[in-house]
């Protein structure tokens, strides 16, 4: 008898701040244009969290949205994983704070940092906690307040990022729902092409680093662009093979939302029709660890139980990879 426990996504939630930073506003802040941003990235607007609020606030809002829509008792949540690159504090993880704000009295939790691949990597960790039989309800949140680490005088980066949070509940599967298989990679050489150089243990904050604005995101966009296309395409093909799927078998692709051109080229290389590829970058920009769960939240009504989803991401590190999941029935019947 097959006694394997599968982990399924049984609920999704999300939160984006009300404040919209559109391309017209950015035109007044840096030397850029709506035409440049739209044609090079696909982004029209992004959300910005209000002053005084932190990543834990957005994570808590996404969790509350999920719990309110499903009626799951917050006391039943055993584990909370927050994938983020923008923790509230350098010391003191964000997960306990978010758990407190969301009213999760019985959850232990931790932060998970793999930049834009954070949610994807952590999905495998969260699934393992269920597959082992050790836990029955695990919440995984991808949340990033990118506006806290972006230099709004640098047109190379400030047009790309936004703030947001998405949450999924994982439970032992009662139907076909499952996190099937993963192909993940990392390459530490990537740090020279995308990082926040100062403020960590490698280079502490000094007057000089602040003057040089080395505590903000810096990147070589072209190198990241090429590596993202190659990495997402290669791991997608590998994970499809591991799952014995062809691209024809895939119902939906949920890609990291960094640049519409990256998404389009990956789709073309994989030979997957555009209609199957989920895109909301035009509204939120790149919300780092939040892009995948925000897509699952936005498009949940399109996914049917039994659908095969291919999730793929690329981010700082470099970190990248792909996962195949089978969509199960949601607790709220896929009603947002
Ligand atoms: N507005 C107007 N011009 C801009 C600009 C902006 N916001 N940002 C850059 N430019 C300029 C550059 O200065 C450059 O000018 P130059 O030719 O005079 O030097 C020109 O546009 C082309 O720059 P380039 O970097 O070649 O553009 P690109 O087509 O590669 O697009 C990115 C730039 C950043 C949009 C693209 O490389 C990208 O998306 N990379 C991946 C970034 C990413 O996803 N990072 C997050 C991690 S997942």
CSV table of C-alpha atoms and ligand atoms in Angstrom, one decimal:
chain,number,residue,atom,x,y,z
A,1,UNK,CA,0.0,0.0,0.0
A,2,UNK,CA,1.3,3.5,-0.9
A,3,UNK,CA,1.5,5.4,2.4
A,4,UNK,CA,3.3,8.4,1.0
A,5,UNK,CA,1.9,11.7,2.2
A,6,UNK,CA,1.7,14.4,-0.4
A,7,UNK,CA,1.6,18.1,0.4
A,8,UNK,CA,-1.0,20.2,-1.3
A,9,UNK,CA,-1.7,24.0,-1.5
A,10,UNK,CA,-5.2,24.2,0.1
A,11,UNK,CA,-5.6,28.0,0.4
A,12,UNK,CA,-4.0,31.2,-0.9
A,13,UNK,CA,-4.1,34.8,0.3
A,14,UNK,CA,-2.5,38.0,-0.6
A,15,UNK,CA,-1.9,41.6,0.2
A,16,UNK,CA,-0.6,44.6,-1.7
A,17,UNK,CA,-0.4,48.2,-0.3
A,18,UNK,CA,-2.9,50.8,-1.5
A,19,UNK,CA,-0.4,53.3,-2.7
A,20,UNK,CA,0.3,53.0,-6.4
A,21,UNK,CA,3.6,54.2,-7.9
A,22,UNK,CA,3.0,54.3,-11.7
A,23,UNK,CA,5.4,55.1,-14.5
A,24,UNK,CA,4.1,58.7,-14.8
A,25,UNK,CA,5.2,59.3,-11.2
A,26,UNK,CA,8.6,57.7,-11.8
A,27,UNK,CA,9.1,60.0,-14.8
A,28,UNK,CA,9.1,62.9,-12.3
A,29,UNK,CA,11.6,61.1,-10.0
A,30,UNK,CA,14.3,59.9,-12.4
A,31,UNK,CA,15.3,60.3,-16.1
A,32,UNK,CA,13.0,57.6,-17.5
A,33,UNK,CA,9.8,57.3,-19.5
A,34,UNK,CA,6.6,55.2,-19.5
A,35,UNK,CA,7.5,54.0,-23.0
A,36,UNK,CA,11.0,52.8,-21.9
A,37,UNK,CA,9.7,51.0,-18.8
A,38,UNK,CA,6.8,49.4,-20.5
A,39,UNK,CA,8.7,48.2,-23.6
A,40,UNK,CA,11.8,47.0,-21.6
A,41,UNK,CA,10.0,45.5,-18.6
A,42,UNK,CA,6.2,45.3,-19.1
A,43,UNK,CA,5.7,47.1,-15.8
A,44,UNK,CA,3.1,49.9,-15.6
A,45,UNK,CA,2.8,50.3,-11.9
A,46,UNK,CA,3.9,48.9,-8.5
A,47,UNK,CA,2.7,49.2,-4.9
A,48,UNK,CA,4.6,51.0,-2.1
A,49,UNK,CA,4.0,50.3,1.6
A,50,UNK,CA,3.3,53.3,3.8
A,51,UNK,CA,6.0,54.7,6.1
A,52,UNK,CA,6.1,53.0,9.5
A,53,UNK,CA,4.9,49.6,8.2
A,54,UNK,CA,7.2,46.7,7.6
A,55,UNK,CA,7.4,43.3,5.8
A,56,UNK,CA,5.8,41.6,8.8
A,57,UNK,CA,2.7,43.9,8.4
A,58,UNK,CA,2.2,42.8,4.8
A,59,UNK,CA,2.8,39.2,5.7
A,60,UNK,CA,0.2,39.4,8.5
A,61,UNK,CA,-2.3,41.0,6.1
A,62,UNK,CA,-1.8,38.2,3.5
A,63,UNK,CA,-2.2,35.5,6.2
A,64,UNK,CA,-5.4,37.2,7.6
A,65,UNK,CA,-6.8,37.3,4.0
A,66,UNK,CA,-6.1,33.6,3.6
A,67,UNK,CA,-7.6,32.7,7.0
A,68,UNK,CA,-10.7,34.9,6.6
A,69,UNK,CA,-11.5,33.4,3.2
A,70,UNK,CA,-11.2,29.9,4.4
A,71,UNK,CA,-12.3,29.9,8.0
A,72,UNK,CA,-9.2,28.1,9.1
A,73,UNK,CA,-8.6,28.5,12.8
A,74,UNK,CA,-5.4,30.5,13.4
A,75,UNK,CA,-4.6,28.3,16.4
A,76,UNK,CA,-4.2,25.3,14.1
A,77,UNK,CA,-1.3,26.8,12.2
A,78,UNK,CA,1.8,24.9,13.3
A,79,UNK,CA,4.6,26.5,11.3
A,80,UNK,CA,5.0,29.9,9.5
A,81,UNK,CA,7.8,30.3,7.0
A,82,UNK,CA,8.5,33.8,5.7
A,83,UNK,CA,10.5,33.9,2.5
A,84,UNK,CA,11.9,37.4,2.4
A,85,UNK,CA,15.0,39.5,1.6
A,86,UNK,CA,13.7,42.5,3.5
A,87,UNK,CA,13.3,41.3,7.1
A,88,UNK,CA,12.0,43.9,9.6
A,89,UNK,CA,15.3,43.6,11.5
A,90,UNK,CA,18.8,42.3,10.9
A,91,UNK,CA,18.4,40.5,14.2
A,92,UNK,CA,15.1,39.1,15.3
A,93,UNK,CA,13.4,37.1,12.6
A,94,UNK,CA,10.3,38.4,10.9
A,95,UNK,CA,8.2,35.2,11.2
A,96,UNK,CA,7.5,35.5,14.9
A,97,UNK,CA,6.5,39.1,14.5
A,98,UNK,CA,4.2,38.3,11.6
A,99,UNK,CA,2.7,35.3,13.5
A,100,UNK,CA,2.0,37.6,16.4
A,101,UNK,CA,0.4,40.3,14.2
A,102,UNK,CA,-1.7,37.6,12.4
A,103,UNK,CA,-2.8,36.0,15.7
A,104,UNK,CA,-1.0,32.6,15.2
A,105,UNK,CA,-0.6,31.7,18.8
A,106,UNK,CA,0.7,28.2,18.3
A,107,UNK,CA,3.1,28.6,15.3
A,108,UNK,CA,6.9,28.4,15.4
A,109,UNK,CA,8.5,29.9,12.4
A,110,UNK,CA,11.5,31.2,10.7
A,111,UNK,CA,12.7,33.5,7.8
A,112,UNK,CA,14.0,32.0,4.6
A,113,UNK,CA,16.3,34.1,2.4
A,114,UNK,CA,16.8,33.0,-1.2
A,115,UNK,CA,16.0,36.4,-2.8
A,116,UNK,CA,13.6,36.1,-5.8
A,117,UNK,CA,13.8,32.3,-5.5
A,118,UNK,CA,12.8,32.4,-1.8
A,119,UNK,CA,9.2,31.3,-2.2
A,120,UNK,CA,10.0,28.5,-4.7
A,121,UNK,CA,12.9,27.1,-2.6
A,122,UNK,CA,10.8,27.3,0.6
A,123,UNK,CA,7.9,25.6,-1.0
A,124,UNK,CA,10.0,22.4,-1.1
A,125,UNK,CA,11.0,22.9,2.6
A,126,UNK,CA,7.4,23.5,3.6
A,127,UNK,CA,6.2,20.4,1.6
A,128,UNK,CA,8.8,18.3,3.3
A,129,UNK,CA,7.5,19.2,6.8
A,130,UNK,CA,4.2,17.7,5.7
A,131,UNK,CA,5.5,14.8,3.7
A,132,UNK,CA,7.6,13.7,6.7
A,133,UNK,CA,4.3,13.4,8.7
A,134,UNK,CA,5.6,15.8,11.3
A,135,UNK,CA,3.2,18.7,10.7
A,136,UNK,CA,-0.4,19.1,9.4
A,137,UNK,CA,-0.7,22.8,8.7
A,138,UNK,CA,2.2,24.9,7.4
A,139,UNK,CA,1.8,28.5,6.2
A,140,UNK,CA,4.3,29.8,3.6
A,141,UNK,CA,4.5,33.5,2.9
A,142,UNK,CA,6.6,35.3,0.3
A,143,UNK,CA,6.8,39.0,1.4
A,144,UNK,CA,9.1,41.8,0.4
A,145,UNK,CA,9.2,45.6,1.1
A,146,UNK,CA,11.5,46.3,-1.8
A,147,UNK,CA,10.9,50.1,-1.4
A,148,UNK,CA,13.1,49.8,1.8
A,149,UNK,CA,16.2,48.7,-0.2
A,150,UNK,CA,15.7,50.5,-3.6
A,151,UNK,CA,17.5,53.7,-4.4
A,152,UNK,CA,14.8,56.0,-5.9
A,153,UNK,CA,17.6,58.1,-7.6
A,154,UNK,CA,18.8,55.0,-9.6
A,155,UNK,CA,16.7,54.5,-12.7
A,156,UNK,CA,18.5,51.2,-13.4
A,157,UNK,CA,16.7,49.6,-10.4
A,158,UNK,CA,13.9,51.8,-9.0
A,159,UNK,CA,11.5,51.1,-12.0
A,160,UNK,CA,11.6,47.4,-11.4
A,161,UNK,CA,10.6,46.7,-7.9
A,162,UNK,CA,7.4,46.9,-5.7
A,163,UNK,CA,6.1,45.8,-2.3
A,164,UNK,CA,3.6,42.9,-1.6
A,165,UNK,CA,3.0,39.6,0.1
A,166,UNK,CA,1.4,36.3,-0.8
A,167,UNK,CA,0.5,33.4,1.4
A,168,UNK,CA,-0.2,29.7,0.8
A,169,UNK,CA,-1.5,27.0,3.3
A,170,UNK,CA,0.0,23.6,2.8
A,171,UNK,CA,-1.7,20.5,4.2
A,172,UNK,CA,-1.6,16.7,3.7
A,173,UNK,CA,-3.3,16.2,0.4
A,174,UNK,CA,-6.8,14.6,0.3
A,175,UNK,CA,-6.9,14.6,-3.5
A,176,UNK,CA,-4.5,14.7,-6.4
A,177,UNK,CA,-2.9,17.9,-5.1
A,178,UNK,CA,0.9,17.6,-4.6
A,179,UNK,CA,4.3,19.3,-4.8
A,180,UNK,CA,5.7,16.9,-7.2
A,181,UNK,CA,9.4,17.5,-7.9
A,182,UNK,CA,12.0,20.2,-7.9
A,183,UNK,CA,15.2,21.2,-9.7
A,184,UNK,CA,17.0,23.9,-7.8
A,185,UNK,CA,20.4,25.4,-8.3
A,186,UNK,CA,22.6,28.2,-6.9
A,187,UNK,CA,25.9,29.9,-7.9
A,188,UNK,CA,27.6,32.3,-5.5
A,189,UNK,CA,29.5,34.0,-8.4
A,190,UNK,CA,26.2,35.8,-9.0
A,191,UNK,CA,26.7,38.1,-6.0
A,192,UNK,CA,28.9,40.4,-8.1
A,193,UNK,CA,26.0,41.0,-10.5
A,194,UNK,CA,23.1,41.5,-8.1
A,195,UNK,CA,23.3,42.4,-4.4
A,196,UNK,CA,23.2,45.0,-1.7
A,197,UNK,CA,26.9,45.4,-1.2
A,198,UNK,CA,27.1,47.0,2.3
A,199,UNK,CA,25.2,46.7,5.6
A,200,UNK,CA,25.8,42.9,6.1
A,201,UNK,CA,28.7,41.1,7.7
A,202,UNK,CA,30.9,41.4,4.5
A,203,UNK,CA,30.9,45.2,4.6
A,204,UNK,CA,29.4,46.8,7.7
A,205,UNK,CA,27.5,50.2,7.5
A,206,UNK,CA,29.9,53.2,7.6
A,207,UNK,CA,29.5,56.8,6.8
A,208,UNK,CA,31.3,56.0,3.5
A,209,UNK,CA,28.9,53.2,2.5
A,210,UNK,CA,26.0,55.4,3.2
A,211,UNK,CA,27.5,58.3,1.2
A,212,UNK,CA,28.1,55.9,-1.7
A,213,UNK,CA,24.6,54.4,-1.3
A,214,UNK,CA,26.0,50.9,-1.0
A,215,UNK,CA,23.1,49.8,1.2
A,216,UNK,CA,20.7,49.8,-1.8
A,217,UNK,CA,20.2,47.1,-4.5
A,218,UNK,CA,22.8,47.2,-7.2
A,219,UNK,CA,22.8,45.1,-10.4
A,220,UNK,CA,24.2,44.4,-13.8
A,221,UNK,CA,20.8,44.1,-15.5
A,222,UNK,CA,22.0,42.5,-18.7
A,223,UNK,CA,23.9,39.7,-16.9
A,224,UNK,CA,21.0,39.0,-14.6
A,225,UNK,CA,18.7,39.0,-17.6
A,226,UNK,CA,20.7,36.4,-19.6
A,227,UNK,CA,21.3,34.1,-16.6
A,228,UNK,CA,17.6,34.3,-15.6
A,229,UNK,CA,16.5,33.1,-19.1
A,230,UNK,CA,19.0,30.3,-19.2
A,231,UNK,CA,18.5,29.2,-15.6
A,232,UNK,CA,14.7,29.2,-15.7
A,233,UNK,CA,14.5,27.5,-19.0
A,234,UNK,CA,17.0,24.7,-18.2
A,235,UNK,CA,15.6,23.8,-14.8
A,236,UNK,CA,12.0,23.9,-16.2
A,237,UNK,CA,13.0,21.3,-18.9
A,238,UNK,CA,14.8,19.2,-16.2
A,239,UNK,CA,11.9,19.2,-13.8
A,240,UNK,CA,9.5,18.3,-16.6
A,241,UNK,CA,11.7,15.3,-17.5
A,242,UNK,CA,11.9,14.3,-13.8
A,243,UNK,CA,8.1,14.3,-13.6
A,244,UNK,CA,7.7,12.5,-16.9
A,245,UNK,CA,5.8,15.5,-18.3
A,246,UNK,CA,6.1,17.1,-21.7
A,247,UNK,CA,5.4,20.8,-22.1
A,248,UNK,CA,2.0,19.7,-23.6
A,249,UNK,CA,1.1,18.3,-20.2
A,250,UNK,CA,1.5,21.6,-18.4
A,251,UNK,CA,-1.7,23.6,-17.9
A,252,UNK,CA,-0.2,26.7,-16.4
A,253,UNK,CA,3.2,28.3,-16.0
A,254,UNK,CA,3.7,30.6,-13.0
A,255,UNK,CA,7.0,32.3,-13.5
A,256,UNK,CA,8.8,34.8,-11.3
A,257,UNK,CA,7.8,38.3,-12.4
A,258,UNK,CA,11.1,40.2,-13.0
A,259,UNK,CA,10.7,41.3,-16.6
A,260,UNK,CA,8.0,40.5,-19.1
A,261,UNK,CA,10.7,40.0,-21.8
A,262,UNK,CA,12.4,37.3,-19.6
A,263,UNK,CA,9.0,35.6,-19.2
A,264,UNK,CA,8.2,35.7,-22.9
A,265,UNK,CA,11.6,34.3,-23.9
A,266,UNK,CA,11.4,31.5,-21.4
A,267,UNK,CA,7.9,30.6,-22.7
A,268,UNK,CA,9.2,30.6,-26.3
A,269,UNK,CA,12.2,28.5,-25.5
A,270,UNK,CA,10.0,26.0,-23.7
A,271,UNK,CA,7.4,26.1,-26.5
A,272,UNK,CA,4.5,26.9,-24.1
A,273,UNK,CA,1.6,29.0,-25.4
A,274,UNK,CA,1.4,32.5,-24.0
A,275,UNK,CA,-2.2,31.9,-22.8
A,276,UNK,CA,-0.9,29.3,-20.3
A,277,UNK,CA,1.7,31.7,-18.8
A,278,UNK,CA,0.5,33.8,-15.8
A,279,UNK,CA,1.6,37.4,-15.8
A,280,UNK,CA,0.7,40.2,-13.4
A,281,UNK,CA,4.0,42.2,-13.5
A,282,UNK,CA,2.2,45.1,-15.1
A,283,UNK,CA,0.4,45.8,-11.8
A,284,UNK,CA,3.0,45.0,-9.2
A,285,UNK,CA,6.5,45.0,-10.7
A,286,UNK,CA,9.0,42.6,-9.1
A,287,UNK,CA,8.0,41.9,-5.6
A,288,UNK,CA,10.9,39.5,-5.1
A,289,UNK,CA,9.7,36.5,-2.9
A,290,UNK,CA,6.1,37.6,-3.3
A,291,UNK,CA,5.7,37.3,-7.1
A,292,UNK,CA,4.8,33.6,-7.2
A,293,UNK,CA,2.3,33.6,-4.3
A,294,UNK,CA,0.7,36.8,-5.6
A,295,UNK,CA,0.3,35.1,-9.0
A,296,UNK,CA,-1.3,32.1,-7.3
A,297,UNK,CA,-3.6,34.5,-5.4
A,298,UNK,CA,-4.5,36.6,-8.5
A,299,UNK,CA,-5.2,33.7,-10.8
A,300,UNK,CA,-6.6,31.1,-8.4
A,301,UNK,CA,-10.0,31.1,-10.1
A,302,UNK,CA,-8.3,29.9,-13.4
A,303,UNK,CA,-6.7,26.8,-11.8
A,304,UNK,CA,-8.8,23.6,-11.6
A,305,UNK,CA,-8.2,20.6,-9.3
A,306,UNK,CA,-5.8,18.3,-11.1
A,307,UNK,CA,-4.2,21.0,-13.2
A,308,UNK,CA,-0.4,20.7,-13.6
A,309,UNK,CA,1.5,23.9,-12.8
A,310,UNK,CA,5.1,24.7,-13.6
A,311,UNK,CA,6.6,27.3,-11.2
A,312,UNK,CA,10.0,28.8,-12.1
A,313,UNK,CA,12.1,31.6,-10.6
A,314,UNK,CA,15.5,33.3,-10.7
A,315,UNK,CA,17.1,35.7,-8.2
A,316,UNK,CA,20.1,37.1,-6.4
A,317,UNK,CA,22.8,34.6,-5.3
A,318,UNK,CA,22.4,33.5,-8.0
A,319,UNK,CA,19.5,31.2,-7.0
A,320,UNK,CA,17.1,29.6,-9.4
A,321,UNK,CA,15.0,26.6,-10.1
A,322,UNK,CA,11.7,25.1,-11.1
A,323,UNK,CA,8.9,23.0,-9.5
A,324,UNK,CA,6.0,21.0,-10.8
A,325,UNK,CA,2.9,21.0,-8.7
A,326,UNK,CA,-0.6,19.5,-9.0
A,327,UNK,CA,-3.3,21.9,-8.0
A,328,UNK,CA,-5.7,20.5,-5.4
A,329,UNK,CA,-9.1,21.6,-4.4
A,330,UNK,CA,-8.9,24.8,-2.4
A,331,UNK,CA,-10.7,25.1,0.9
A,332,UNK,CA,-12.6,28.1,-0.3
A,333,UNK,CA,-13.4,26.5,-3.7
A,334,UNK,CA,-11.1,28.8,-5.6
A,335,UNK,CA,-13.2,31.9,-4.7
A,336,UNK,CA,-10.9,34.9,-4.1
B,1,LIG,N1,14.8,54.6,-18.1
B,1,LIG,C1,15.4,54.9,-19.2
B,1,LIG,N2,16.6,54.4,-19.6
B,1,LIG,C2,17.2,53.5,-18.8
B,1,LIG,C3,16.6,53.1,-17.6
B,1,LIG,C4,15.3,53.6,-17.3
B,1,LIG,N3,14.7,53.3,-16.2
B,1,LIG,N4,17.4,52.1,-17.0
B,1,LIG,C5,18.4,52.0,-17.8
B,1,LIG,N5,18.3,52.8,-18.9
B,1,LIG,C6,19.3,53.0,-20.0
B,1,LIG,C7,20.6,52.5,-19.7
B,1,LIG,O1,21.3,53.5,-19.0
B,1,LIG,C8,21.2,52.2,-21.0
B,1,LIG,O2,21.6,53.4,-21.6
B,1,LIG,P1,23.0,53.5,-22.4
B,1,LIG,O3,22.8,52.6,-23.6
B,1,LIG,O4,23.1,54.9,-22.8
B,1,LIG,O5,24.1,53.0,-21.5
B,1,LIG,C9,20.0,51.7,-21.8
B,1,LIG,O6,18.8,52.1,-21.1
B,1,LIG,C10,19.9,50.2,-22.0
B,1,LIG,O7,20.3,49.6,-20.8
B,1,LIG,P2,20.3,48.1,-20.7
B,1,LIG,O8,20.7,47.7,-19.3
B,1,LIG,O9,21.0,47.4,-21.9
B,1,LIG,O10,18.7,47.7,-20.9
B,1,LIG,P3,18.1,46.4,-20.9
B,1,LIG,O11,17.3,46.2,-22.2
B,1,LIG,O12,19.0,45.2,-20.5
B,1,LIG,O13,17.0,46.5,-19.8
B,1,LIG,C11,16.7,45.9,-17.5
B,1,LIG,C12,17.5,46.7,-18.4
B,1,LIG,C13,17.2,46.1,-16.0
B,1,LIG,C14,15.2,46.2,-17.5
B,1,LIG,C15,16.9,44.4,-17.9
B,1,LIG,O14,18.3,44.1,-18.1
B,1,LIG,C16,16.5,43.4,-16.8
B,1,LIG,O15,15.3,43.3,-16.5
B,1,LIG,N6,17.4,42.6,-16.2
B,1,LIG,C17,17.0,41.7,-15.2
B,1,LIG,C18,16.9,42.4,-13.9
B,1,LIG,C19,16.2,41.7,-12.8
B,1,LIG,O16,15.3,40.9,-13.1
B,1,LIG,N7,16.6,41.8,-11.6
B,1,LIG,C20,16.0,41.3,-10.5
B,1,LIG,C21,16.4,39.9,-10.1
B,1,LIG,S1,15.4,38.6,-10.6
